[in-house]
PDB file of C-alpha atoms in Angstrom:
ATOM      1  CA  UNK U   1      35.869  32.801-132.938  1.00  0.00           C
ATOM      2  CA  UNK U   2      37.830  35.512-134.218  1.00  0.00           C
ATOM      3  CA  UNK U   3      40.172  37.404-132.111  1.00  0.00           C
ATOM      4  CA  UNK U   4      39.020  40.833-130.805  1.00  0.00           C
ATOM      5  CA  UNK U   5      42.282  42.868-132.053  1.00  0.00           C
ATOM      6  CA  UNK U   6      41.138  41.703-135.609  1.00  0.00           C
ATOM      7  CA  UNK U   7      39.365  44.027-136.038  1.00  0.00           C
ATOM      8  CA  UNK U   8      39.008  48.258-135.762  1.00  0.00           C
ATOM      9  CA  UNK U   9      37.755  49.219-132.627  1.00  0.00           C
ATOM     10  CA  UNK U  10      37.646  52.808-133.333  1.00  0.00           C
ATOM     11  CA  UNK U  11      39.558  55.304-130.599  1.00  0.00           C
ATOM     12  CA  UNK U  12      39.926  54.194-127.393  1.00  0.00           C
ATOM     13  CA  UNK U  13      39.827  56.522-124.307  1.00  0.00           C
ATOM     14  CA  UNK U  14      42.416  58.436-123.791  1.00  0.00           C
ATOM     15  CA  UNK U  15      42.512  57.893-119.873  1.00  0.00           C
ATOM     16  CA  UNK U  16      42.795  54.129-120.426  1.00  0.00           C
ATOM     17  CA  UNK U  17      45.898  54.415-122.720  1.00  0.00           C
ATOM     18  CA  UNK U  18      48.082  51.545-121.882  1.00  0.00           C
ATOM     19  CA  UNK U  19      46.717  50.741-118.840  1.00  0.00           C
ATOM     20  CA  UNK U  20      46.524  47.005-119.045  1.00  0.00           C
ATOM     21  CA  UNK U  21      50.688  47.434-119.570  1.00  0.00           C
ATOM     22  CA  UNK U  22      50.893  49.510-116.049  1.00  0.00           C
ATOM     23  CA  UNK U  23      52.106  47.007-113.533  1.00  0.00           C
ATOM     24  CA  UNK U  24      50.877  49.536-111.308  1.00  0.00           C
ATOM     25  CA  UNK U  25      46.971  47.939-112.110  1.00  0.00           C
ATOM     26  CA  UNK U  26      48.427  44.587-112.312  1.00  0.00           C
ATOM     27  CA  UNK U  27      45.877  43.172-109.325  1.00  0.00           C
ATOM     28  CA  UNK U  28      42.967  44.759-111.576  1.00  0.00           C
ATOM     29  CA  UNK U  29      41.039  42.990-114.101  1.00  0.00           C
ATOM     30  CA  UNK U  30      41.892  43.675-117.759  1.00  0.00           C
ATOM     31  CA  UNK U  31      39.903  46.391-119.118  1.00  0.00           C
ATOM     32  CA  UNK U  32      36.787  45.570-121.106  1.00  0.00           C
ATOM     33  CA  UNK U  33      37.545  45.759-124.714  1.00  0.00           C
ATOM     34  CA  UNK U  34      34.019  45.812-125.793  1.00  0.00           C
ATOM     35  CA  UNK U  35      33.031  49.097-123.041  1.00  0.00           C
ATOM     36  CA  UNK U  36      32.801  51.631-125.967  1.00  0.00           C
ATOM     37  CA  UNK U  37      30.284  49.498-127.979  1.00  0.00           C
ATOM     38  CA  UNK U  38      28.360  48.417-124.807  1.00  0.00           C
ATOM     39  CA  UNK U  39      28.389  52.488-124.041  1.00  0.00           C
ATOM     40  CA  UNK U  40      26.805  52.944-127.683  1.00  0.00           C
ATOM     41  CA  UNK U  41      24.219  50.588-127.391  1.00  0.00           C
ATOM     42  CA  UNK U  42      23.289  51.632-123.865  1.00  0.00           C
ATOM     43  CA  UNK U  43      22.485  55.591-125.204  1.00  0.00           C
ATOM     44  CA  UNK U  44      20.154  54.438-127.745  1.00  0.00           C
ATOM     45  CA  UNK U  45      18.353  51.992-125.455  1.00  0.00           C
ATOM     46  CA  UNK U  46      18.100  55.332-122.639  1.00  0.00           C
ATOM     47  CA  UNK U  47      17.315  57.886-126.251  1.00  0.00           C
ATOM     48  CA  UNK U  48      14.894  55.034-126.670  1.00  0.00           C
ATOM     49  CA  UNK U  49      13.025  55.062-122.990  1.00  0.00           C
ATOM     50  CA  UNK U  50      13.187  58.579-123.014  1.00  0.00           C
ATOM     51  CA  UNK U  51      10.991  59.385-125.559  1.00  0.00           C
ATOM     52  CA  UNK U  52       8.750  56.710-123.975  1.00  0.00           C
ATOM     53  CA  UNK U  53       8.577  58.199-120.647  1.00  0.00           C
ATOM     54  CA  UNK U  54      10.750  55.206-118.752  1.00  0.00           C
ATOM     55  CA  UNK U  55      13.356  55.914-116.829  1.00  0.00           C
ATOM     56  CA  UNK U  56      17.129  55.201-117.254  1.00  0.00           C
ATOM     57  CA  UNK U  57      18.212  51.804-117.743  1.00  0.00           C
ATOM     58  CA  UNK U  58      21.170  50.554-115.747  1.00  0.00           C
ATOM     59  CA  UNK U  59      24.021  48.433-116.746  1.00  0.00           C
ATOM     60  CA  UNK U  60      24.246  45.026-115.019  1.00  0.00           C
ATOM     61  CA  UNK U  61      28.069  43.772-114.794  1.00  0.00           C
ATOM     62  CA  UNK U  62      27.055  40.035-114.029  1.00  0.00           C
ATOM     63  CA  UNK U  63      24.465  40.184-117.202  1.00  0.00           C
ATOM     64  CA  UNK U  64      27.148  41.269-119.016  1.00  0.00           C
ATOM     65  CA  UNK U  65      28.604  38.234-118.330  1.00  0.00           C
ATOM     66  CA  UNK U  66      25.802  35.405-119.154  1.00  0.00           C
ATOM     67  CA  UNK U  67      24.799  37.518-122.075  1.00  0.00           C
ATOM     68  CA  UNK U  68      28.499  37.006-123.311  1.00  0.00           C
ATOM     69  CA  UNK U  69      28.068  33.591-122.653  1.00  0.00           C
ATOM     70  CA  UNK U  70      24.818  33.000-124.078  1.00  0.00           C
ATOM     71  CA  UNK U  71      25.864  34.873-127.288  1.00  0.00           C
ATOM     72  CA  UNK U  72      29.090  32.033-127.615  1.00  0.00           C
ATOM     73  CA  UNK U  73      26.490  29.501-127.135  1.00  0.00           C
ATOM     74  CA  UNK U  74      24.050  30.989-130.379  1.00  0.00           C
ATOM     75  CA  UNK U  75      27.039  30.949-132.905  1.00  0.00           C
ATOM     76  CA  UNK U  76      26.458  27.143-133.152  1.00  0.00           C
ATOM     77  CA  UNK U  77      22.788  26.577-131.196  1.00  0.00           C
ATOM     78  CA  UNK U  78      19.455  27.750-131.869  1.00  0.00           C
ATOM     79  CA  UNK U  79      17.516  30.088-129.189  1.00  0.00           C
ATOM     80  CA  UNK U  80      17.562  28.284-125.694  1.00  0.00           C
ATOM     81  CA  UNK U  81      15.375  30.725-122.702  1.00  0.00           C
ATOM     82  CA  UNK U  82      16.627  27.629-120.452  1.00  0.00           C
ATOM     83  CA  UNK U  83      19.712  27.988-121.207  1.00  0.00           C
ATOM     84  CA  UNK U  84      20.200  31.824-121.169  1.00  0.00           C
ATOM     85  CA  UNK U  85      18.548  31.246-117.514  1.00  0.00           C
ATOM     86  CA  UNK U  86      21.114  28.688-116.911  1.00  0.00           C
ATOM     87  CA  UNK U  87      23.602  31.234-117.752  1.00  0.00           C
ATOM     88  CA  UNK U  88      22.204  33.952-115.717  1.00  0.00           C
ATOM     89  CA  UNK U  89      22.236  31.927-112.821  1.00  0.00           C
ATOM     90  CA  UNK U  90      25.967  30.897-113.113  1.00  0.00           C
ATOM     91  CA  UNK U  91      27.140  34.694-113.130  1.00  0.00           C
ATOM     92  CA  UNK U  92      24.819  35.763-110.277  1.00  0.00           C
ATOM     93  CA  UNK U  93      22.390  37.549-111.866  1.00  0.00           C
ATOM     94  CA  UNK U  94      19.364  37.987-109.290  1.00  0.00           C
ATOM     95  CA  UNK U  95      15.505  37.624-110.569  1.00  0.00           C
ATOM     96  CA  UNK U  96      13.882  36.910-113.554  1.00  0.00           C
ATOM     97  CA  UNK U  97      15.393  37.327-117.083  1.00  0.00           C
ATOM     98  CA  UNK U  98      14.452  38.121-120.664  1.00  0.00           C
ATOM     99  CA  UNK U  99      16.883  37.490-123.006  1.00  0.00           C
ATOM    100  CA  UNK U 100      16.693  39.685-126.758  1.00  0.00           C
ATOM    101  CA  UNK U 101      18.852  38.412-129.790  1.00  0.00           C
ATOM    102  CA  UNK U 102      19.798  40.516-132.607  1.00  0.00           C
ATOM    103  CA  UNK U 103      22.110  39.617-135.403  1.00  0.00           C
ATOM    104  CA  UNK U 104      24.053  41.070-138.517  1.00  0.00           C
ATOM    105  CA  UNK U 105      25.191  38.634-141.096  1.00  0.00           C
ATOM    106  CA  UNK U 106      28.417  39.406-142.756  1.00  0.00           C
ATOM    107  CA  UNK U 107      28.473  40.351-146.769  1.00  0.00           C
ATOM    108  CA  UNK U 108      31.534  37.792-148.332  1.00  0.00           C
ATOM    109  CA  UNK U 109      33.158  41.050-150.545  1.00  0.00           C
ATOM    110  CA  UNK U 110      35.461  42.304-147.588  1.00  0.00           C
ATOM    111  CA  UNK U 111      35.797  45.472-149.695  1.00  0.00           C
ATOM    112  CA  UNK U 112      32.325  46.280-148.227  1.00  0.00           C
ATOM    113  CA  UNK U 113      33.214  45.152-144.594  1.00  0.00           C
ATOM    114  CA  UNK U 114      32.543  47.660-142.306  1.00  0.00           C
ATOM    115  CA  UNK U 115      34.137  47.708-138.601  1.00  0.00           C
ATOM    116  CA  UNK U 116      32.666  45.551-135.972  1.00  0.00           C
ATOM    117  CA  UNK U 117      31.429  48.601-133.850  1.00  0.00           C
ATOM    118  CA  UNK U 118      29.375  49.362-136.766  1.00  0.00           C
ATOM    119  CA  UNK U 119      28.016  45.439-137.140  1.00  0.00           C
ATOM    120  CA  UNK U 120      27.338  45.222-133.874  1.00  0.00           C
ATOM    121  CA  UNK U 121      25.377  48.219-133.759  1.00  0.00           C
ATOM    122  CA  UNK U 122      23.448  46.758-136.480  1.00  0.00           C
ATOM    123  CA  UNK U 123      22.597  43.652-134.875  1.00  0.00           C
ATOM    124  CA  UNK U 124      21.221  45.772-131.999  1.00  0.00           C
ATOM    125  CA  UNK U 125      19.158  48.203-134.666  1.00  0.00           C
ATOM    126  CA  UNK U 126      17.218  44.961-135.245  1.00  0.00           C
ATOM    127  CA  UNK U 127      16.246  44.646-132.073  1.00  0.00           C
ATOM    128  CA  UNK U 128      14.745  48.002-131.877  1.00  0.00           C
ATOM    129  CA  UNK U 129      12.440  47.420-134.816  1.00  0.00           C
ATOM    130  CA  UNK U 130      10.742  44.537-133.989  1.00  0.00           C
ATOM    131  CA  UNK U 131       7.464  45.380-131.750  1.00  0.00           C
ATOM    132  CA  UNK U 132       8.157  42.637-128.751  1.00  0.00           C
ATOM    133  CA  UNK U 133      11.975  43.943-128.393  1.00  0.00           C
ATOM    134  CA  UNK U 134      11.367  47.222-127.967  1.00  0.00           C
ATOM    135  CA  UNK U 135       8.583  46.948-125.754  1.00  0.00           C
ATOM    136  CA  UNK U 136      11.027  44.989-123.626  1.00  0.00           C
ATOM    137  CA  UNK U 137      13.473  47.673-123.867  1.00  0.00           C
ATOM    138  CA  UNK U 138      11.220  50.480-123.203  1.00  0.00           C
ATOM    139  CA  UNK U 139       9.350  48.754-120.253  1.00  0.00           C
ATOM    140  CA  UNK U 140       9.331  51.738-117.479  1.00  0.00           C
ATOM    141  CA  UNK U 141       9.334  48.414-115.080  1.00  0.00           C
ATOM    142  CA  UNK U 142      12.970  46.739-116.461  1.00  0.00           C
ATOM    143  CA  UNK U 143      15.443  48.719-114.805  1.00  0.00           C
ATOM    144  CA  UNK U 144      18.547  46.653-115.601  1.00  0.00           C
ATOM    145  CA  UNK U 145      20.598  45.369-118.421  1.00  0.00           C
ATOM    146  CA  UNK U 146      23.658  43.207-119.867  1.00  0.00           C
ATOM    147  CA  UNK U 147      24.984  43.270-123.313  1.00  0.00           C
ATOM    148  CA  UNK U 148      26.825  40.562-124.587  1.00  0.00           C
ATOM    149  CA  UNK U 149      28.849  39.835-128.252  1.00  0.00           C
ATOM    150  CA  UNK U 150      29.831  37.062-130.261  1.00  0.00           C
ATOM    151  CA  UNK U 151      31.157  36.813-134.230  1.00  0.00           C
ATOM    152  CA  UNK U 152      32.732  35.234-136.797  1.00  0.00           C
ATOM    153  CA  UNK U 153      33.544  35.790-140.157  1.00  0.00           C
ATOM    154  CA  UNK U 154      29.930  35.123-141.595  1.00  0.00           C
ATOM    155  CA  UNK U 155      27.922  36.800-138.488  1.00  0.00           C
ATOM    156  CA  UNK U 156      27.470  38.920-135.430  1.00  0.00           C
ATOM    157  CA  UNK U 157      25.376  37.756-132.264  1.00  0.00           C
ATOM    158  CA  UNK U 158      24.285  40.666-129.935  1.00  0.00           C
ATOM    159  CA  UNK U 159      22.091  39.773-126.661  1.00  0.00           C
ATOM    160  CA  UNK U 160      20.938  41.861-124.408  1.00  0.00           C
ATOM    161  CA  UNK U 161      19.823  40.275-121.171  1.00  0.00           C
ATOM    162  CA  UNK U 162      17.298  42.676-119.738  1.00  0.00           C
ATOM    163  CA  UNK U 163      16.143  42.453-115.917  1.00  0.00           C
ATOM    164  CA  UNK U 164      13.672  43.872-113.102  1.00  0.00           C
ATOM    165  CA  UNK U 165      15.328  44.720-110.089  1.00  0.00           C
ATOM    166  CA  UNK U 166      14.572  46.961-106.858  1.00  0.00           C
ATOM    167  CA  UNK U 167      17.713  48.065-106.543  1.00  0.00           C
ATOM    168  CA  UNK U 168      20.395  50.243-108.149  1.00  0.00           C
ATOM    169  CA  UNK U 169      24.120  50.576-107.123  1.00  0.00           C
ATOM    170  CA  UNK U 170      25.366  54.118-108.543  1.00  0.00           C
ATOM    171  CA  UNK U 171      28.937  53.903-106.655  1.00  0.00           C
ATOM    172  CA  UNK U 172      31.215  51.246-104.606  1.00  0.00           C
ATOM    173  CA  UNK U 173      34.025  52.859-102.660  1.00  0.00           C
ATOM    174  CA  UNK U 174      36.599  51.918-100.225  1.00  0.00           C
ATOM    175  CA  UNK U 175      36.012  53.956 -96.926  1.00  0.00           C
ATOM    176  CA  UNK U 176      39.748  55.285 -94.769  1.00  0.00           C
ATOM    177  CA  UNK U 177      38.829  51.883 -92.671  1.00  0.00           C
ATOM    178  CA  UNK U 178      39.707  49.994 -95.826  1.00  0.00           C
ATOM    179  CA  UNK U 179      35.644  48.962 -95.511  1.00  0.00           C
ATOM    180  CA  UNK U 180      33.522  49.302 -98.431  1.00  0.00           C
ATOM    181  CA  UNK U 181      30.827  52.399 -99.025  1.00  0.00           C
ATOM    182  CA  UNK U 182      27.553  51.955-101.365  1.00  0.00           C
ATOM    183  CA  UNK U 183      25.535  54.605-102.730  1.00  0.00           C
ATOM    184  CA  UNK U 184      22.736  53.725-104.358  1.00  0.00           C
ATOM    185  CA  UNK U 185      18.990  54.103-104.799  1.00  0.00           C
ATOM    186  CA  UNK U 186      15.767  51.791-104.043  1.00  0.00           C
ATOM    187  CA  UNK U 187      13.401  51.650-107.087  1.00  0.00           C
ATOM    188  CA  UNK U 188      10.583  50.608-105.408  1.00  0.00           C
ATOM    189  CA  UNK U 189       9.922  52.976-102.779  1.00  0.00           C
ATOM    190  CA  UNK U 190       6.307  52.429-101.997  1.00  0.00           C
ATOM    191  CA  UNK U 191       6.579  48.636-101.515  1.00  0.00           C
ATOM    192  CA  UNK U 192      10.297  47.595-100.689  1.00  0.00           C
ATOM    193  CA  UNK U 193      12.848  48.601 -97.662  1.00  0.00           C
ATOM    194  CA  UNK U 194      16.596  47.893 -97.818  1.00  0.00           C
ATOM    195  CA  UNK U 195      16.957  45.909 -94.811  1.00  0.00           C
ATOM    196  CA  UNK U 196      20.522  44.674 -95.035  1.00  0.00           C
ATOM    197  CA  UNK U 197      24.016  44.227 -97.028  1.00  0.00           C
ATOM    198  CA  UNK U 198      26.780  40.933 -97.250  1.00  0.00           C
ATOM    199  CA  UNK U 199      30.488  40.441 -98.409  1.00  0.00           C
ATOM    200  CA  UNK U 200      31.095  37.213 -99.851  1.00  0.00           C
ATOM    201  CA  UNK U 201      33.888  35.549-101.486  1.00  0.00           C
ATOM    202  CA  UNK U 202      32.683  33.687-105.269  1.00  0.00           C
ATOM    203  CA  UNK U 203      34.377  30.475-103.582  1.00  0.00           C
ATOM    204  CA  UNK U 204      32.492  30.354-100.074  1.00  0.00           C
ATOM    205  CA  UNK U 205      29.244  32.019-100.539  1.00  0.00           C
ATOM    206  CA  UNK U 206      27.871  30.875 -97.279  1.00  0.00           C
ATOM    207  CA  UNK U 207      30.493  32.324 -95.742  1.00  0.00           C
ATOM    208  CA  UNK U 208      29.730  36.145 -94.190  1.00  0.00           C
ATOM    209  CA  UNK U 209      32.922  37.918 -94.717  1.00  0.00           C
ATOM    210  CA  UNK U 210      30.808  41.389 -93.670  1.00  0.00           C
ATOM    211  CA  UNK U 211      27.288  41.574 -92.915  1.00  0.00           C
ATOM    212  CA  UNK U 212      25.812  45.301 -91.560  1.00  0.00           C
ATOM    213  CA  UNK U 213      22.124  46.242 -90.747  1.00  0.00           C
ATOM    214  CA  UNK U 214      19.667  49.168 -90.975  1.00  0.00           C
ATOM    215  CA  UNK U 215      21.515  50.832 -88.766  1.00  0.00           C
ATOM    216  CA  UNK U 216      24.689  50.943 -91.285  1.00  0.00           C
ATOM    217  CA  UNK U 217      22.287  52.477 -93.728  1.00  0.00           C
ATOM    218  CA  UNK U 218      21.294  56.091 -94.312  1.00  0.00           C
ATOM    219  CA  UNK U 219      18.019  55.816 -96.159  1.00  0.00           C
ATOM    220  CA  UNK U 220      16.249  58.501 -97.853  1.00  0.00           C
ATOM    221  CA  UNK U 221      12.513  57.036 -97.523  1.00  0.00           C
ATOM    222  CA  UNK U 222      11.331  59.852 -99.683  1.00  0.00           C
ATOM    223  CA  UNK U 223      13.505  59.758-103.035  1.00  0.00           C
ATOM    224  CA  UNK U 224      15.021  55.900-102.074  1.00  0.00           C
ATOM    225  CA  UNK U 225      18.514  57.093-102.232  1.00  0.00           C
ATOM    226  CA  UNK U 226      20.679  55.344 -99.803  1.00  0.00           C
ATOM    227  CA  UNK U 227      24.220  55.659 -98.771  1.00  0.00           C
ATOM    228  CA  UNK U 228      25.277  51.963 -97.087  1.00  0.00           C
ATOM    229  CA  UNK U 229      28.921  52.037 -94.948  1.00  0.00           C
ATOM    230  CA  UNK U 230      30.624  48.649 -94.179  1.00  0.00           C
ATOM    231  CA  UNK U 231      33.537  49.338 -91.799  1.00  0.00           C
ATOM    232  CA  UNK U 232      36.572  47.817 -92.540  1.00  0.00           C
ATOM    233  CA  UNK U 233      39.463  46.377 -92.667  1.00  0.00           C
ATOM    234  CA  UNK U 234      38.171  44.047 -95.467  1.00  0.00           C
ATOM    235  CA  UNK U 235      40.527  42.251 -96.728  1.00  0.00           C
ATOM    236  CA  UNK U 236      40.620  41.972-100.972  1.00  0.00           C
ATOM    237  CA  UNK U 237      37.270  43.775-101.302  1.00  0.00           C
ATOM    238  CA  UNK U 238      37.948  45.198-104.663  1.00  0.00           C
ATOM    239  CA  UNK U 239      40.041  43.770-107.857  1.00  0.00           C
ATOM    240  CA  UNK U 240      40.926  40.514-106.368  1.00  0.00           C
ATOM    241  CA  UNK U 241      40.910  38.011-109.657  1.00  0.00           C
ATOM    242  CA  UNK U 242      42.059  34.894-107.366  1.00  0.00           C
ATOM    243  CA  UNK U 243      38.865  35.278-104.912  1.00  0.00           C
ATOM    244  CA  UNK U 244      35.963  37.997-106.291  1.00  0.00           C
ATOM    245  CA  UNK U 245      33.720  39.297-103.892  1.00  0.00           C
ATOM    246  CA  UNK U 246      30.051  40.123-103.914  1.00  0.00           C
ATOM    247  CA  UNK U 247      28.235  42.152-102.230  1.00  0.00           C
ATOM    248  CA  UNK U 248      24.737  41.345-101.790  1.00  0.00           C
ATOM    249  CA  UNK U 249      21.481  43.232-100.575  1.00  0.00           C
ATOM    250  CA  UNK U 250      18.612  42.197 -98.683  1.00  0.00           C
ATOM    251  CA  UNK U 251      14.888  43.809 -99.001  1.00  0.00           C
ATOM    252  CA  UNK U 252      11.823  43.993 -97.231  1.00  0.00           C
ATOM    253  CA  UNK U 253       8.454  43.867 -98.481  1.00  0.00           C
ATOM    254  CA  UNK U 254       6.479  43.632 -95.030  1.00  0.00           C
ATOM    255  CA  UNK U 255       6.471  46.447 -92.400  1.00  0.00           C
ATOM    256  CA  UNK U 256       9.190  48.290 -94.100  1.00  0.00           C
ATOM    257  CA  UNK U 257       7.808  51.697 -92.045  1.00  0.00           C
ATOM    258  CA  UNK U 258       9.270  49.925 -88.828  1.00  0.00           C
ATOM    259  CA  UNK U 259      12.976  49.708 -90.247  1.00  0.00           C
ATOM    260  CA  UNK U 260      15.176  51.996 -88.266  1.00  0.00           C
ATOM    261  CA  UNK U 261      17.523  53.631 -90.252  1.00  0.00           C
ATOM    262  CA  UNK U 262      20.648  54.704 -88.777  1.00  0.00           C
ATOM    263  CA  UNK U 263      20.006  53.429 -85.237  1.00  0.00           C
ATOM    264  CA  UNK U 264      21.864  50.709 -83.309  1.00  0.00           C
ATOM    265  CA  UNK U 265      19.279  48.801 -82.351  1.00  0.00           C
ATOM    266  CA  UNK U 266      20.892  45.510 -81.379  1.00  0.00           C
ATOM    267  CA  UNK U 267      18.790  43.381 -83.389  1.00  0.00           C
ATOM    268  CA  UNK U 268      20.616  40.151 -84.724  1.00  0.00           C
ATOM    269  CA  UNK U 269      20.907  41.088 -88.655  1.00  0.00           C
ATOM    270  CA  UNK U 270      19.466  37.517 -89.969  1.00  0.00           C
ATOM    271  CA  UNK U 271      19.823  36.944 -93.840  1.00  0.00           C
ATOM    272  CA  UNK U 272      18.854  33.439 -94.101  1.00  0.00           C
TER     273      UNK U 272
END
C-alpha cells in the first residue's frame, strides 16, 4: 500500500505539533495519523443518530484496530464476516460485531485527484445511503464503533466495525497512588450492574495484575454514571508499547439491586 505521508492530510492540530519528535513522549505510542478523518466520520455518524433520536455513538480503540486490519485484508479479498470476527477477536474487541464496507475508486487523470481525507469521506458517504448501513449506524441499541482505512492507487477501503456494548469508558486517569481512575457510564441501567474491574498485561492475560470490587466503585444507579478507583502503585499502566495493559469490566445481570456500592464488604471479588 501506499505510504500515509503521500498524500495531503489537511492541518494537523496545533497541540500535537511535533510531538512524535519530543523525546519527552518517547514511552508513548505514535500519534494516530488517521485521528482527524476518524473525527470526521464520527460527527456525521452522531449528525446522523441525532436526527434519528439515538444516542451518541462511542469510539472503540480496539475496533479501530481489527477494522484496520480487516480493511488490509479487502484490498486483495472479497467480504469475509468470519474473518472480520476473526479480527475482532485478535484486538480484544468484546461481543458481537457488524462489520460495514464502503469504498471510493480512484479516477486514473491525477489532475482530478482529490486528497485522501476527501476519498475517504466518500467511501463512508456510501455507506450512509444504502438502507441496511444506515440502519446499522443509526441503531439507538449500537453504542460503539471502530473505523478502519486502507488504499492504493486505484481505491479506498473504509470499514466501520460497529458494536453493542453495556458499557462506556469516558476517562482513564492515573490517581497520586500511581493507580488507575475510570469514569464512565453503564448503558443498560435497568438490566445490568457493574460488578467488578481487572489490569492485565496483553502477554499474561490470566494473570490479575489489579482486580477491585463494588466496593471500589461509586455507582450512580439512577443515571449509570460510575467513577471506578484502582489504588496503586501499578506499575506501566499507561503507554507501555513493550507490555499493553487492559483493563477489563465485569457485569451483572442477576440481582444487581443487592450490589453494594462503595462498601467493604469482604466478599472474595471472583471473575472467573
Amino acid at each position: 500500500m501506499m505510504e500515509m505521508e503521500d498524500y495531503n492530510y489537511g492541518d494537523e492540530d496545533d497541540e500535537s505539533l511535533h510531538f512524535d519528535e519530543n523525546p519527552d513522549f518517547a514511552h508513548m505510542p505514535k500519534l494516530d495519523r488517521m485521528r482527524k478523518i476518524r473525527r470526521d466520520i464520527l460527527r456525521t455518524i452522531n449528525e446522523l443518530r441525532e436526527a434519528h433520536g439515538a444516542p451518541r455513538i462511542n469510539i472503540d480503540p480496539q475496533a479501530n484496530e481489527a477494522a484496520d486490519e480487516y480493511a488490509a485484508f479487502l484490498m486483495n479479498n472479497h467480504e469475509d464476516e468470519e474473518k472480520a470476527q476473526e479480527f475482532a477477536k485478535g484486538a480484544h474487541v468484546s461481543g458481537a460485531i457488524i462489520p460495514l464496507v464502503g469504498f471510493a475508486i480512484l479516477e486514473e487523470d491525477e489532475d482530478h485527484q482529490v486528497s485522501l481525507t476527501e476519498q475517504m469521506m466518500d467511501a463512508h458517504g456510501l455507506l450512509l445511503e444504502l438502507e441496511y448501513e444506515l440502519k446499522i449506524l443509526a441503531d439507538p441499541a449500537n453504542s460503539h464503533i471502530g473505523i478502519g482505512f486502507a488504499y492504493n492507487k486505484e481505491q479506498v477501503k473504509v470499514v466501520e466495525i460497529v458494536t453493542s456494548k453495556t458499557i462506556s469508558v469516558h476517562n482513564l486517569a492515573e490517581d497520586e497512588s500511581q493507580g488507575v481512575v475510570v469514569h464512565g457510564q453503564v448503558l443498560d441501567v435497568k438490566d445490568v450492574g457493574l460488578y467488578a474491574a481487572r489490569i492485565v498485561a496483553l502477554s499474561k492475560m490470566n494473570r490479575d495484575i489489579k482486580v477491585v470490587g463494588p466496593a471500589n466503585i461509586n455507582y450512580n444507579k439512577a443515571t449509570g454514571d460510575f467513577v471506578l478507583s484502582m489504588p496503586g502503585p501499578i506499575e506501566n499502566a499507561f503507554y507501555c508499547q513493550e507490555d499493553p495493559k487492559m483493563i477489563e469490566f465485569y457485569i451483572r445481570r442477576k440481582q444487581i439491586d443487592k450490589i453494594q456500592y462503595g462498601v467493604e464488604s469482604g466478599e472474595r471479588i471472583n471473575v472467573n
